[in-house]
Structure formats: C-alpha cells, structure tokens
Short mmCIF file of C-alpha atoms and ligand atoms in Angstrom, two decimals:
data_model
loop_
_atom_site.label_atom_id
_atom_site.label_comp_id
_atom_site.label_asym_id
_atom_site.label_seq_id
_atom_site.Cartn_x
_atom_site.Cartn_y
_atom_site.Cartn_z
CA UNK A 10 148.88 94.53 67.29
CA UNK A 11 150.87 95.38 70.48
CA UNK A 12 149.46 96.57 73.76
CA UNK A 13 149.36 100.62 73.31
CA UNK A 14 147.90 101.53 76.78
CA UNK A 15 149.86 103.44 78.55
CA UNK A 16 150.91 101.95 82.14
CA UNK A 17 148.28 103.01 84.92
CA UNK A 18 151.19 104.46 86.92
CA UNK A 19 155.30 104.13 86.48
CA UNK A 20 156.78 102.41 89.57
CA UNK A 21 159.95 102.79 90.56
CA UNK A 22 161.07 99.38 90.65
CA UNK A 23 164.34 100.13 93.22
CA UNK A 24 161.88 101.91 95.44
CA UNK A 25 160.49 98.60 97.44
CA UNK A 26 157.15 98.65 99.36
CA UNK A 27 155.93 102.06 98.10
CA UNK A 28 151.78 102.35 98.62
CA UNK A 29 150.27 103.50 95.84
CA UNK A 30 147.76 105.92 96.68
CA UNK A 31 144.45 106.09 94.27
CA UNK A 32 142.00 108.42 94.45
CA UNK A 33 138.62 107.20 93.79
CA UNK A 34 138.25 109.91 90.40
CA UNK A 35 141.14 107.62 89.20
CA UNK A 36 139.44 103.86 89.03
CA UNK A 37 138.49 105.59 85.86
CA UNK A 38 142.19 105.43 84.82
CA UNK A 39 142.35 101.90 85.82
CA UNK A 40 139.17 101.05 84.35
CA UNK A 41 140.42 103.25 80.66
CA UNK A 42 144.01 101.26 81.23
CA UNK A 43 142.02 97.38 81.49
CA UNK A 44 139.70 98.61 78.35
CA UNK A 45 142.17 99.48 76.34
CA UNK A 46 144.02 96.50 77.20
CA UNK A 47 141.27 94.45 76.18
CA UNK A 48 140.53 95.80 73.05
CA UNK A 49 144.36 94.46 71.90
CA UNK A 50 144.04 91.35 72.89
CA UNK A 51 140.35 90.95 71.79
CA UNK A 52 140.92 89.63 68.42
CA UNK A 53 143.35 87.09 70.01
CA UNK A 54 140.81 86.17 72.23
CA UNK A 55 138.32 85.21 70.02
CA UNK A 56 140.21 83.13 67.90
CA UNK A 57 138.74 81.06 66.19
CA UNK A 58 136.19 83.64 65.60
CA UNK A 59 133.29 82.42 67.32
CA UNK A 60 131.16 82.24 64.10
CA UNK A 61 129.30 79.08 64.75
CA UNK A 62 128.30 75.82 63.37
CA UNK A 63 126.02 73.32 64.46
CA UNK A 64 126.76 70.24 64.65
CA UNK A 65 126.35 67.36 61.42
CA UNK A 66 124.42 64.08 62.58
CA UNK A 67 125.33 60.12 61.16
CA UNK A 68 122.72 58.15 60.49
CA UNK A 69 123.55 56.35 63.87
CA UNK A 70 123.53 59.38 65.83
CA UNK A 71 120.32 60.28 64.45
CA UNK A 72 118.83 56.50 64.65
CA UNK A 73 119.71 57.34 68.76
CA UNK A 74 117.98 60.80 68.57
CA UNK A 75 114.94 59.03 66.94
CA UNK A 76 115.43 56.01 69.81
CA UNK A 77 114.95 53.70 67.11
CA UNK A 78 117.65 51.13 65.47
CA UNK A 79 120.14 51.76 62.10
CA UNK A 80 117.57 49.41 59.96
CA UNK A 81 114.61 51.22 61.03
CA UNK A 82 116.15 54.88 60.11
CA UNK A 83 117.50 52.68 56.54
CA UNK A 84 113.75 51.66 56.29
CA UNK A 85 112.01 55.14 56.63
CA UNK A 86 114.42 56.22 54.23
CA UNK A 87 113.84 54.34 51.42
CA UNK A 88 109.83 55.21 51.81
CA UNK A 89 110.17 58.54 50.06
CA UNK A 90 105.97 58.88 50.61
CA UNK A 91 107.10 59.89 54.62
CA UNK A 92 108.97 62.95 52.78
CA UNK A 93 111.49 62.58 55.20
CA UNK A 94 114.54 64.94 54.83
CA UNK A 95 117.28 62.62 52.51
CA UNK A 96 120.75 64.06 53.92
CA UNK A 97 123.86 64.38 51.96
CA UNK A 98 125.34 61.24 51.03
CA UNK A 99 128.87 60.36 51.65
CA UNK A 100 131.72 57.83 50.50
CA UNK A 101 130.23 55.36 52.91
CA UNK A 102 127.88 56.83 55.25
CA UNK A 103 125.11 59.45 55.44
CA UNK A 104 125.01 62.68 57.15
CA UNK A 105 122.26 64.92 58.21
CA UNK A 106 122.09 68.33 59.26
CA UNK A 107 120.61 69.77 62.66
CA UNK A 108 117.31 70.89 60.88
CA UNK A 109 117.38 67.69 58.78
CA UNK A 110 117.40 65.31 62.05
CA UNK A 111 115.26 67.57 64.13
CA UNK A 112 112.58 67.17 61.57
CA UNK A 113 113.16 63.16 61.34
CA UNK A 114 112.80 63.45 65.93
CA UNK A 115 109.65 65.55 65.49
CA UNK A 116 107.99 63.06 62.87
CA UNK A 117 108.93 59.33 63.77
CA UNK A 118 110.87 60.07 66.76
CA UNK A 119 108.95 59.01 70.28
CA UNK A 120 108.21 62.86 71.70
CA UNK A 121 104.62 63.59 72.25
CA UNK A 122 103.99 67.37 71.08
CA UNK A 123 103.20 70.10 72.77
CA UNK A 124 99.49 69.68 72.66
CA UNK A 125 97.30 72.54 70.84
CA UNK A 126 96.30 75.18 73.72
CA UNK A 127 98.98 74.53 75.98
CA UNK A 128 101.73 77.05 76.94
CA UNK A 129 105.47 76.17 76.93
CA UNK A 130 107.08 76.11 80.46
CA UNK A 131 109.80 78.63 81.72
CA UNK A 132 112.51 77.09 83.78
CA UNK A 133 114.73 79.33 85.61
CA UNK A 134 118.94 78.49 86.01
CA UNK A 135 119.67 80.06 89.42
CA UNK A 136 122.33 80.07 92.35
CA UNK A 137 124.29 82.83 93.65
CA UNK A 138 127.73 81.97 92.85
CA UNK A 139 129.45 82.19 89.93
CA UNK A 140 131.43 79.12 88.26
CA UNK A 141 128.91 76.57 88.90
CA UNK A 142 128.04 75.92 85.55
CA UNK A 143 124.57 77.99 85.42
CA UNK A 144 125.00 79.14 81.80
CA UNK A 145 126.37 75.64 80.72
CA UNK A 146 123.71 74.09 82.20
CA UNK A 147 120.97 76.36 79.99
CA UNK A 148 122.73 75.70 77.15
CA UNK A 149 122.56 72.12 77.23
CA UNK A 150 119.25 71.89 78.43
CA UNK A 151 118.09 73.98 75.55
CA UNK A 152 120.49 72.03 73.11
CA UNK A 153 119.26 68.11 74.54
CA UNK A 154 115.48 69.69 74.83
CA UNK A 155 116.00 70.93 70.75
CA UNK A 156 116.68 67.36 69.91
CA UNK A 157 113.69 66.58 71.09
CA UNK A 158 112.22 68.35 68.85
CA UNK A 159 111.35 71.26 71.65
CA UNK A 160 111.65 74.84 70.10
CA UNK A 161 113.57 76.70 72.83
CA UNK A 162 114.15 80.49 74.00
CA UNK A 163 117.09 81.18 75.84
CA UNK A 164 116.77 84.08 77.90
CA UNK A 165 119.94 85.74 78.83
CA UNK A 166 119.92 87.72 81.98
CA UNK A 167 123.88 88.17 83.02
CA UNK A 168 125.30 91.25 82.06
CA UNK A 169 128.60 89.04 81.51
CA UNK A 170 126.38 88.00 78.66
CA UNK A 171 128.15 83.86 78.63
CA UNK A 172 124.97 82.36 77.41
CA UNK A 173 125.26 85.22 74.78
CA UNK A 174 128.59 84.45 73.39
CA UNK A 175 128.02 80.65 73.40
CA UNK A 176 125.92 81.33 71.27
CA UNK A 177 128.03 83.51 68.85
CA UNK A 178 126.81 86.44 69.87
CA UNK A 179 129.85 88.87 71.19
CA UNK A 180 127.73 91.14 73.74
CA UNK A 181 129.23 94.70 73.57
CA UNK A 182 129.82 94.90 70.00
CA UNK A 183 127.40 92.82 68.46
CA UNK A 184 124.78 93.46 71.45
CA UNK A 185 122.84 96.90 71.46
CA UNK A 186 120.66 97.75 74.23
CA UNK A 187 117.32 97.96 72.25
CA UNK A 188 118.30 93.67 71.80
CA UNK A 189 118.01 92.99 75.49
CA UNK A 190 115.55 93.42 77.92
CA UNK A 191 116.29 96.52 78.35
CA UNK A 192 112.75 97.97 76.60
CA UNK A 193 110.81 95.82 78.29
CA UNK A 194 112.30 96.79 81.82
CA UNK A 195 112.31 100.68 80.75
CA UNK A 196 108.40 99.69 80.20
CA UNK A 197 108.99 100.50 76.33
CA UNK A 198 107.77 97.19 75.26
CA UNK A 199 104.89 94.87 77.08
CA UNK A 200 106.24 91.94 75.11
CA UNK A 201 109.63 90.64 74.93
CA UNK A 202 108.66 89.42 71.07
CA UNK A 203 110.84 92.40 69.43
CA UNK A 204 114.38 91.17 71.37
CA UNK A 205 113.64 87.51 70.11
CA UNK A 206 117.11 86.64 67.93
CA UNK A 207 117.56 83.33 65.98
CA UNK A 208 120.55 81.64 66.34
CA UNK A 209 123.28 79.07 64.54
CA UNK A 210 121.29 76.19 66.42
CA UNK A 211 117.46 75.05 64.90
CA UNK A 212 115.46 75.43 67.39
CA UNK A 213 116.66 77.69 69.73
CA UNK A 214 116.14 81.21 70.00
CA UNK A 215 117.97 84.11 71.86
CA UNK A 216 117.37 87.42 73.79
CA UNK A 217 120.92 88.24 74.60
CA UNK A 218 122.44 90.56 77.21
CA UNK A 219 124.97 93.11 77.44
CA UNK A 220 126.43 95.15 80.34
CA UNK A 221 123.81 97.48 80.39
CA UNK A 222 121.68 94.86 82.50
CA UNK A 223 123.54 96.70 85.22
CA UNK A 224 121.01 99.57 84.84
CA UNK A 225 117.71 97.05 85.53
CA UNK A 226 119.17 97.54 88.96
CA UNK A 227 118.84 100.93 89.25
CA UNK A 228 115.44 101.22 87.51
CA UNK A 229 113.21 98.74 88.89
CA UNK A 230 113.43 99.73 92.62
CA UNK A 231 113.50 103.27 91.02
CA UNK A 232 110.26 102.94 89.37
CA UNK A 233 109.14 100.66 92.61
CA UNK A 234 109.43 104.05 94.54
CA UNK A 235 107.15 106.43 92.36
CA UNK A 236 104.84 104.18 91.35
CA UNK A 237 103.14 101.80 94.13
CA UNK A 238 101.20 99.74 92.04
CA UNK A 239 104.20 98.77 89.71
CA UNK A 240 104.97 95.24 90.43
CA UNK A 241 108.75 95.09 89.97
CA UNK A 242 109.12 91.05 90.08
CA UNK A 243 106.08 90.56 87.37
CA UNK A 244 107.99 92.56 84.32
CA UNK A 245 110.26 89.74 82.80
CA UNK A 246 106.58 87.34 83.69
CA UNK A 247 104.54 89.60 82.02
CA UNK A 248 107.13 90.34 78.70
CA UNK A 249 107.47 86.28 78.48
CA UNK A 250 103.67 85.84 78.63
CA UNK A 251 102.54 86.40 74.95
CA UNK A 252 105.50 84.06 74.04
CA UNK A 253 104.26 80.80 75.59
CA UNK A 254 102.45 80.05 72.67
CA UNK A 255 105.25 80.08 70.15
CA UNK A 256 107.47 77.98 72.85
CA UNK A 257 107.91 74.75 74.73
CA UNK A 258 110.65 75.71 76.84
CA UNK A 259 112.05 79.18 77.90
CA UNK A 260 115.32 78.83 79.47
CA UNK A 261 116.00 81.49 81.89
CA UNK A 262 120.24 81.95 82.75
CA UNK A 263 120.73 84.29 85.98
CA UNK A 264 123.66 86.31 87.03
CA UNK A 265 125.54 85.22 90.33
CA UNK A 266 123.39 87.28 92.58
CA UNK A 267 120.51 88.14 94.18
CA UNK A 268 119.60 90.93 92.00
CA UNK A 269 116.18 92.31 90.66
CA UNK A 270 117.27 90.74 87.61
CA UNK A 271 117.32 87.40 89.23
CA UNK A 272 113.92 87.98 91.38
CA UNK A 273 112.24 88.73 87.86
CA UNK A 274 113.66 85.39 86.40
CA UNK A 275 112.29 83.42 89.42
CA UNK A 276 109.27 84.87 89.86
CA UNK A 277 108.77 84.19 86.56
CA UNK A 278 110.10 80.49 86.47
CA UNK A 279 107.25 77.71 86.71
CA UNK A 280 110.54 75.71 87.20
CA UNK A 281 113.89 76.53 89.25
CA UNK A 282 116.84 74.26 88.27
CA UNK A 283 120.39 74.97 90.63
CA UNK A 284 123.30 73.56 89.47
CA UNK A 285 125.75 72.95 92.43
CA UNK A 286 129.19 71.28 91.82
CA UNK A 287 130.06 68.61 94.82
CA UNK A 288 132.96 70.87 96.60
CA UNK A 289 132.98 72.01 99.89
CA UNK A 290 132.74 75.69 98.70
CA UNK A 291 130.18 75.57 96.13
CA UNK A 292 128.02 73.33 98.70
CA UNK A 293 128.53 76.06 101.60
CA UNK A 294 127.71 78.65 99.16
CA UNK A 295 124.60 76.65 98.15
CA UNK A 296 123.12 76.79 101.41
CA UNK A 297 123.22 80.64 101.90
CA UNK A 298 121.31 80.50 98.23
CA UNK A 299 118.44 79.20 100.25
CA UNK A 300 118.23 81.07 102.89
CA UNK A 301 118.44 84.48 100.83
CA UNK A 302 116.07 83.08 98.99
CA UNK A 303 114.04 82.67 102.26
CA UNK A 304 114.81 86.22 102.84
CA UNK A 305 113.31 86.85 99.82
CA UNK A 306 110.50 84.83 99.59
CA UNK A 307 109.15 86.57 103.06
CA UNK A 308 110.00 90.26 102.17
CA UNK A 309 107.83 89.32 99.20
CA UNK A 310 104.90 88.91 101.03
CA UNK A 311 105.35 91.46 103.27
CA UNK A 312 105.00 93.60 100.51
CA UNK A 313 102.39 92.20 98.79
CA UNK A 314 100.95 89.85 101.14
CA UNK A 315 98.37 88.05 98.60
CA UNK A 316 100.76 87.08 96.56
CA UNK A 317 100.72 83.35 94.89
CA UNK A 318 103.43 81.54 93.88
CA UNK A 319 104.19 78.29 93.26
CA UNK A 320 107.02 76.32 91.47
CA UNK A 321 106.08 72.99 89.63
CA UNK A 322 109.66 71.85 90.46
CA UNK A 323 112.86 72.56 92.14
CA UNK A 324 115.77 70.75 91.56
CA UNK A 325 119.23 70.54 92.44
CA UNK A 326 121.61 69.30 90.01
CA UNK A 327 125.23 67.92 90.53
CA UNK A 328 127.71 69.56 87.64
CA UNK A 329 131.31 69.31 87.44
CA UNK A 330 131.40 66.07 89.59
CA UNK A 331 134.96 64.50 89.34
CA UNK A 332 134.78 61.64 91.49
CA UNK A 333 138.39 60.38 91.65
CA UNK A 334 138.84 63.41 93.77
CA UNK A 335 138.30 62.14 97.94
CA UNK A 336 136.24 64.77 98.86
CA UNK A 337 133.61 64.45 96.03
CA UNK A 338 131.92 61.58 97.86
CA UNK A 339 131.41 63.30 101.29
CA UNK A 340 130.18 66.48 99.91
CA UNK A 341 127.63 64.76 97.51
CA UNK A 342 126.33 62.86 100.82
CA UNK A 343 126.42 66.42 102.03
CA UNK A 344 124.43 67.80 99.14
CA UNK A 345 121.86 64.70 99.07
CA UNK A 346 121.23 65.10 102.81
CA UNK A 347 121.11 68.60 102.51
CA UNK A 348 118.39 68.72 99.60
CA UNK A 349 117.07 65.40 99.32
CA UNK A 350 114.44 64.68 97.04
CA UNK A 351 114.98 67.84 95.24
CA UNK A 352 118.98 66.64 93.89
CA UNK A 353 117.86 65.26 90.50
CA UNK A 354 119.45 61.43 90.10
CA UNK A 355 121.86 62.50 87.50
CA UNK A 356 125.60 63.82 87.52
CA UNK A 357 126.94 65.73 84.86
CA UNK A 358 130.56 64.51 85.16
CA UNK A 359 133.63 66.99 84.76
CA UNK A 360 134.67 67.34 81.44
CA UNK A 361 137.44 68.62 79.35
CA UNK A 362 135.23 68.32 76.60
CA UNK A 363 133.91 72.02 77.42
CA UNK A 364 137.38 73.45 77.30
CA UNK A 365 138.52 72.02 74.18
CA UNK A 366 135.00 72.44 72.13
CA UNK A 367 135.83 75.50 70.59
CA UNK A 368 137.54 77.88 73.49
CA UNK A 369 134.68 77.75 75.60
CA UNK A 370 132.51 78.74 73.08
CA UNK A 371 130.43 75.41 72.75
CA UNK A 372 129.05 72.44 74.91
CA UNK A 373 129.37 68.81 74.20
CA UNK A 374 126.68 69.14 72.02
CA UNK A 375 128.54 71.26 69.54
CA UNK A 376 131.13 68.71 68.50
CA UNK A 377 130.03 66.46 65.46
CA UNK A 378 133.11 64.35 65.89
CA UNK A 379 134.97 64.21 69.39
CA UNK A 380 138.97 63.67 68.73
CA UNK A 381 139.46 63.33 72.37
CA UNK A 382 138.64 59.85 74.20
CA UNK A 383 135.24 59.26 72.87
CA UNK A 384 134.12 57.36 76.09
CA UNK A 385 134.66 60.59 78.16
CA UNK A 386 132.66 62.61 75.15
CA UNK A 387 130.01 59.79 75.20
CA UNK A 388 129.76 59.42 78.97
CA UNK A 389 129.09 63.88 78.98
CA UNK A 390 126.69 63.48 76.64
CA UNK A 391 124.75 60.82 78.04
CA UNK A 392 124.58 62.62 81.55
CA UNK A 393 123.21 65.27 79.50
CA UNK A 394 120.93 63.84 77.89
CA UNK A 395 119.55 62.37 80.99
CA UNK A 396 119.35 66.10 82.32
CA UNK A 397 117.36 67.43 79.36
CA UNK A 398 115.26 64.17 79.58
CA UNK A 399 114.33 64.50 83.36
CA UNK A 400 113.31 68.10 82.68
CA UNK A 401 111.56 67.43 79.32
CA UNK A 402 109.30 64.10 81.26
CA UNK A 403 108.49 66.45 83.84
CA UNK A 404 107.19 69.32 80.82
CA UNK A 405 105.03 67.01 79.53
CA UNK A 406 103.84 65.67 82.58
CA UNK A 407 102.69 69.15 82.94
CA UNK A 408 100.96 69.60 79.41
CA UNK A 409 99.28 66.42 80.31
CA UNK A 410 97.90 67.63 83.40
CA UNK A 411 96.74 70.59 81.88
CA UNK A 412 95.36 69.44 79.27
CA UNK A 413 92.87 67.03 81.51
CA UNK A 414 92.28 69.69 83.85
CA UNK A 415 90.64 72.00 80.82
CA UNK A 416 89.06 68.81 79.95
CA UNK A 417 87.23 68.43 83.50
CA UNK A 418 86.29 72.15 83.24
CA UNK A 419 84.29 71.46 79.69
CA UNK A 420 83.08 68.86 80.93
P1 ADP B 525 128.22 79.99 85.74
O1 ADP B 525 127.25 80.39 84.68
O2 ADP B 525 127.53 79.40 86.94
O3 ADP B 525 129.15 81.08 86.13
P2 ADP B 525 129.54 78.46 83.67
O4 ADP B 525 128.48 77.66 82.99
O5 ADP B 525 130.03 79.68 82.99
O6 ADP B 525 129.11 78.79 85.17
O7 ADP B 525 130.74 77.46 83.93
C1 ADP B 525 131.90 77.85 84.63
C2 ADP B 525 133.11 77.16 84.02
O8 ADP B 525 132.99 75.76 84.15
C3 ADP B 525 133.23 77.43 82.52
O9 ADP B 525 134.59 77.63 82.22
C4 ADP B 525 132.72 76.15 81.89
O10 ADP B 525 133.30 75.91 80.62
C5 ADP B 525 133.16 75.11 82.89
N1 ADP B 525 132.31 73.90 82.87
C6 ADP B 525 130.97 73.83 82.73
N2 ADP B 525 130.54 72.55 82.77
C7 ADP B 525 131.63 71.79 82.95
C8 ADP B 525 131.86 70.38 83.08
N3 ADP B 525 130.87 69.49 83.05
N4 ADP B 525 133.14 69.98 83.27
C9 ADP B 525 134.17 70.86 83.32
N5 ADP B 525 134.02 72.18 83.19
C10 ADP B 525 132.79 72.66 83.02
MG1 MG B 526 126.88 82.28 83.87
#
C-alpha cells in the first residue's frame, strides 16, 4: 500500500517558526491531501471487514429472551405441534440463530403485539454534541427492542453516517444518494418506502446516510423561501407516515447539531430520547441543548403559529457512566436536579465492551460469546436491556391507549 499523497506543502525543517500562509482556493489541496490519505489507509481501517454477523443464541440466553426458565424452553421443544424453530444441535448444548429465537420471543415469549390498527412509534436520538453516545444508543435500542420481537427502522440522519457503518454499511462507497433521504427531501419521493434497506440483524431495517445530507441544509430553507406553504419540518413526518404500519419502532439517530436535519427528526419524533454522559462538559453542553431547543420551539410558532406538537415522552438518559471516577457522582446529582423526572432510572455503564466488539463496529449485543470479564459484558447488557425495556413499556402503553380511545369513539 504506502501513503502516495504528496505532502500539502515542503517545510523547511531548519527554518523555525515560519507561518504558513493558505489561501482559501487551497483548503482544496488540504482537503485532496486528507482524501487521498484516507483512501490508503482505508482498507487498514476496516479490518476486519465490517461484513457482519449477528449474533448465535444458547438455549439459556434464549430461555432469558423468552423470560421463562431452561425446562420450560426444553419443554416447548420437545412439543413439535408448537412448530417452534429446532436450532442446530451441538456436542452438548443447543444453539439458535437471531431469526430462530426472535420467532420463539414473538410466540411464547411475554410481549403483547402491536395490536391490528395501531401505528408503530418514532422515537427521536437527539443532543447537540457529538460523543455522547447518540448513535450507540439507537442501535441498542433497536437491537434490545428486536428481541422483543419489535420490527425496527433505523433512520440514519448524520452525514458521518455511524449508525450506517454499524450496521455494515460503509457510507461513501456502498451509500448512493438515491439510498438516503435525499429523494424524499428533493420532494422526489412522498414516501421514504424506496430507501428502506434490510440489514445483517432480523428485524431491523435501515435508511442509511452519506455525506450528501450536507445538501438537506441548503435545500430545505431554499425551498422554504420560494414556496410559502412548504412546511420544511413536516418532510421526514410526512415520508415516515405510510411506514407506521409496517413498524413498531422507528429509531431516528441525529447529527450533533441543530440542523434542519435534526428539526425534521424531532418534529417528527412522538418520542425524544437524549443521551448525556455524567461529565461536567457533556452536562454544560446539555443545558444549551435545551435552550436552543427553546429557541426553536418559539421561532416555530412564530412562523406558523397554529402549530401542534406534542411529545409522548422525553427522556434523559445517563451513558458512559464510570462511577469510580469522583466527579461522576456530583454531576449525576447535577443532571437529576437539572432534569428530574425526565432522567430515565437506568445507567448504561462505561464499557470496553464497545471498543473491543469488532472495532467499533458492533454493540454489546453483537457478541455471542464475550472473552472479556463476563460480569462487565453481563452488567452492559442488562443496563441495556433495561433501556430498551423502559422505552418498549412506555410503546405499548401507548398502543393500549390508543387502542381504547378508538374503542370509546365506536362506541
Ligand atoms: P454520538 O453518536 O453521540 O457521537 P457515539 O454513539 O458515536 O456518540 O459514541 C461515541 C463513542 O463512545 C464511540 O466511540 C462509542 O463506541 C463509545 N461508546 C458508546 N457507548 C459507550 C459505553 N457505554 N461505554 C464506553 N464507550 C462507549
Ligand atoms: Mg452519532
């Protein structure tokens, strides 16, 4: 391989202290310089290629999933009338694939269904910083909600494309524009069905991004401009709405900023989830999130002053929480007084478990066997767990109340 850019400019190493002067035609040649870089080290980058598996499920595992003991799965097993799915039989144990044990969860496990007439709920990933574990955060919450037996969309929105790549998908090569939402924003397409991908993981789906998101910025207050009536917030609402039916969760994943993009994704959202790590940064950060977001919400109606909306939930969720560190405890006082009812009761702890999964291609759901210390796997997966669980109660909750509320209206 070998790096073959050439160098951006030669410095004269003896010469100390020399500024470098840049003229603003030449970013180009740093931006040609860092491509070209990129493309060498690529390959390295990606190793292992980030062809992906999911996971393989024992016959404990999946008697958890199912919330039911070993002898009961052992039981249902043996009564081949149930026609539940056999898995592969091993040495000494049994193992079942994804698809196998989400079809065991949907038929004996304790789940209610999404009931007939219903529409799936869209829940939004948002804060304005980067690095506080937004994208990990929709991935697991799609991946604990799928072994449920949820089907999921996972809506990527970040021109960095993460969610995109933890999925397997590698967003400038693999990526084209006409895959995004790109169509739909253009106004090419009313419904976001033709960017709908499948992906290595049973029930979850994917509309992936690429860098071109970057031009959403340009065209929505663009079209905003010549065209009074457009409603520039409602497109990603309206391209999600004919998917509700097919869906019980639509997981939204937002850049770091307050872009149209993001606007779109939480107009959209019937529920706003922000993930907020307990340091002194991230929580200072955190509050400037809400008050753009109050910025927002009132430029919003100014513009259109009948405007209705209304999240079913907020919540604030506490990632990356290390608490041998000192300061973890004061800032998490500082987060609970701060947000109160709205921090969910559940910490997702720090994990290494991320960083060795794969690169940083996968989540702690990804790994069928953990090599590392199994109580730090177990105690990552069990926080999230709890996460997907808390969101998942609160779905239902919904369906249910929907579901009497078109009663009362027959009736
Ligand atoms: P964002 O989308 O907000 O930018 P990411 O989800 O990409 O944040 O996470 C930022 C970094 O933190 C990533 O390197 C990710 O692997 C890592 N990370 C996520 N969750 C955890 C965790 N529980 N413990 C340790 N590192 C984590
Ligand atoms: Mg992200």
């Amino acid at each position: 391989m070998g790096a073959t850019a050439k160098p951006i400019v030669s410095i004269d190493a003896t010469v100390k202290h020399t500024p470098m002067r840049i003229a603003l035609e030449d970013i180009e040649i740093i931006s040609e310089h860092a491509n070209e870089t990129l493309l060498t080290v690529r390959e390295q980058m990606l190793l292992p290629h980030p062809k992906k598996h999911a996971p393989v499920f024992s016959t404990s595992r999946l008697a958890s999933l199912c919330r039911m003991d070993r002898k009961k799965v052992n039981y249902y097993w043996e009564k081949a009338d149930l026609g539940l799915p056999q898995g592969t039989i091993l040495p000494r144990t049994r193992e079942f694939t994804l698809v196998e044990a989400r079809e065991w969860v949907r038929k004996v496990g304790p789940f209610p269904a999404r009931p007939a007439g219903v529409k799936g709920k869209k829940i939004a990933i948002g804060n304005f910083k980067g690095g506080v574990t937004k994208t990990t955060s929709a991935m697991t919450l799609a991946q604990g909600l799928s072994l449920f037996g949820r089907r999921v969309l996972l809506v990527d929105l970040d021109p960095q494309a993460s969610l995109s790549a933890l999925n397997g998908v590698i967003a400038d090569s693999e990526v084209s524009d006409d895959q995004t939402i790109l169509p739909l924003i253009y106004g090419e397409q009313s419904s976001l069905e033709y960017a709908i991908q499948s992906t290595y993981w049973d029930g979850i789906d994917l509309i992936p991004a690429s860098a071109s998101l970057f031009g959403a910025e340009f065209y929505l207050p663009f079209k905003q401009s010549k065209d009074s009536n457009f409603r520039f917030w409602d497109v990603l609402n309206a391209g999600l709405e004919p998917l509700l039916d097919k869906y019980d969760a639509i997981i939204i994943d937002t850049p770091p900023a307050l872009s149209y993009v993001t606007i779109n994704a939480f107009m959209a959202a019937d529920g706003l989830v922000v993930p907020i790590p307990p340091n002194a940064l991230d929580y200072a950060s955190s509050t400037q999130f809400w008050s753009l977001f109050t910025d927002l919400a009132r430029s919003m109606k100014k513009i259109v002053p009948d405007l209705e909306k209304q999240f079913d939930f907020i919540h604030v969720l506490l990632t990356k929480v290390d608490s041998s560190q000192i300061a973890t405890n004061k800032v998490r006082e500082w987060i609970t007084s701060s947000y109160d009812s709205l921090v969910l009761p559940i910490e997702i702890p720090t994990t290494t478990v991320t960083t060795t999964a794969s690169m940083e291609f996968g989540t702690v759901y990804d790994i069928s066997k953990y090599e590392g210390s199994n109580k730090t796997y177990q105690r990552a997966r069990e926080a999230y767990d709890r996460f997907a669980e808390m969101i998942d109660q609160q779905i239902t909750s919904l369906w249910s109340a929907e579901v009497e509320s078109n009663v009362a209206e027959v009736a």
